[in-house]
Amino acid sequence: MDRAPMISVIGAGDAPAAVCAVARELGREIAARGAVLINGGLGGVMRAAAEGAREAGGHTIGIIPGYDRGSANQFAEFVIATGMGEARNAIIVASSDAVIALAGEGGTLAESGFAKKFGRPIVAIDAWPEIDGIHRAENPAAAVELALSLASKSGRSRNA
Amino acid sequence: MDRAPMISVIGAGDAPAAVCAVARELGREIAARGAVLINGGLGGVMRAAAEGAREAGGHTIGIIPGYDRGSANQFAEFVIATGMGEARNAIIVASSDAVIALAGEGGTLAESGFAKKFGRPIVAIDAWPEIDGIHRAENPAAAVELALSLASKSGRSRNA
Amino acid sequence: MDRAPMISVIGAGDAPAAVCAVARELGREIAARGAVLINGGLGGVMRAAAEGAREAGGHTIGIIPGYDRGSANQFAEFVIATGMGEARNAIIVASSDAVIALAGEGGTLAESGFAKKFGRPIVAIDAWPEIDGIHRAENPAAAVELALSLASKSGRSRNA
Amino acid sequence: MDRAPMISVIGAGDAPAAVCAVARELGREIAARGAVLINGGLGGVMRAAAEGAREAGGHTIGIIPGYDRGSANQFAEFVIATGMGEARNAIIVASSDAVIALAGEGGTLAESGFAKKFGRPIVAIDAWPEIDGIHRAENPAAAVELALSLASKSGRSRNA
């Protein structure tokens, strides 16, 4: 089986509307290209990206911090209840073929750190100009295209 | 969105052929009823159950212990790389609406413990006669039917 | 450096006074033999065992489920805030040279499963007659002596 | 019981000698002020900091990624075997009253992210000029003094 690539979209759980609109568009682009969206399963950027992916007919996975699956947003199709709190960031990144980052706080910084550690390509839109080794894209479509291209090059191990 | 129920099938990674045949039939029954199979994503019972579910057109999630997604069996449609080792058992159980247990070793005992702790119903086929509070079924179809019925009664929190 | 052995005492967080008295005596015996007590850091058996160990001048480590160190009992000398919920059981067991089990619920069953999985010897006092491979002792002193003896035989890897 | 503060020193597992010398001095300063050193328990900065702390008579805790306690450095007095891989960074930070960061790679970035997320003060020596909200110190003694002062102010919850 050739697995579909998984792309995570990371960003704040209480992002402003403009950032959420970008996240939703990212979700749509990810699904339109046949990739799976994976993220933290809660609100803000997480919810918006999942909504976009579902609108475009894609699969979505929400990796939530607690054990209560009712806390996941309604667009998380498959909910993984980790009970791992913030450490779930490592799971999200390790399960992704590429990471797309929007503006965020500490959680996003941790995810960027894991992306470096695990060798996952990371693409930013208007975020993290101060961190080395992050790729840049100007809009959602370009970000998803770049993420999938980088994932493909980086010798993905997700296929048996 | 009304999420599909998730059922885990737990058992040994190096189970004999007869046990794997039961696992495969469980996977088929789970998929046939529209539920999602979730388990540890490796070999033996995990692989057989996923194979059955995919044959019947269902979705499968493999929660693997390491970071190498290439270690997952080919029937794990969505691979979650936890890097959490044996502690991933807690994630599998917490993400399930019900657990079906086949014969296994320590890992399975741990999963049964988590099922009790998280209040997830657990159904056994030829396993764990010595542990209280486990439901019994005589064959795969009966086990899946019972698991879904118990999951439905236990006030599932997976839907928003 | 030759590290002191670590022994975990597992049991319910809301145990009756008689069980807590046994736990406290276990803590004293562990400390008296120069071993370190490690457990889940909360109430009931966890608190009583830590109290006994501190009374006898020993070190105690509490591996708590959340991020709030204020939730640990006052006898946990070193508090490790896992944020890992119930999955912390795997950490407690993997960090122990031997496990002593008192009566408990699901969490304890999970810990017994991990002890089997990780090859840690497990000694029970009045608990788990139904599970194979558990050693028995009739009182706290005998349990600690047996636990240390089994730990020593099982080729501990804790020393560099 | 008034618990001793815990300070983590984070940095690369294969740091050059000059960085390790700073780490060792940090360990000494931490122990000299009665604080406990906690870190990832392996080589490089982790080993050097633990060596310094033990030399000065302090306690050291190593939170290792795997289940093999033999992989810990010899100066880790208490070894916690998490089996959690890189996600153990969240445990280290959450268990610390303050974090001191030396130059490092992705793992260190992740730890900085968790420090922000958990509200733990973070002090850097020659590291992370590009990240907001990190305090600066010019030498080990000043870094430890600042870390303990910030920890004290931030309403530590480690005491019952």
PDB file of C-alpha atoms in Angstrom, chain B residues 41 60 72 86 98 106 126-128 130 146 152 158:
ATOM      1  CA  GLY B  41       0.426  -1.134  13.912  1.00  0.00           C
ATOM      2  CA  THR B  60      -7.239   1.414  10.000  1.00  0.00           C
ATOM      3  CA  ALA B  72       4.261  -0.313  10.482  1.00  0.00           C
ATOM      4  CA  GLU B  86       5.021   0.480  25.417  1.00  0.00           C
ATOM      5  CA  ALA B  98     -14.256  -0.606  23.016  1.00  0.00           C
ATOM      6  CA  GLY B 106       2.386  -8.335  29.196  1.00  0.00           C
ATOM      7  CA  ASP B 126     -10.461 -17.164  24.595  1.00  0.00           C
ATOM      8  CA  ALA B 127      -8.439 -14.868  26.804  1.00  0.00           C
ATOM      9  CA  TRP B 128      -8.114 -13.501  30.311  1.00  0.00           C
ATOM     10  CA  GLU B 130      -8.743 -14.757  35.343  1.00  0.00           C
ATOM     11  CA  LEU B 146     -21.015  -6.920  21.737  1.00  0.00           C
ATOM     12  CA  SER B 152     -22.865   2.728  22.522  1.00  0.00           C
ATOM     13  CA  ARG B 158     -16.160  10.994  20.917  1.00  0.00           C
TER      14      ARG B 158
END
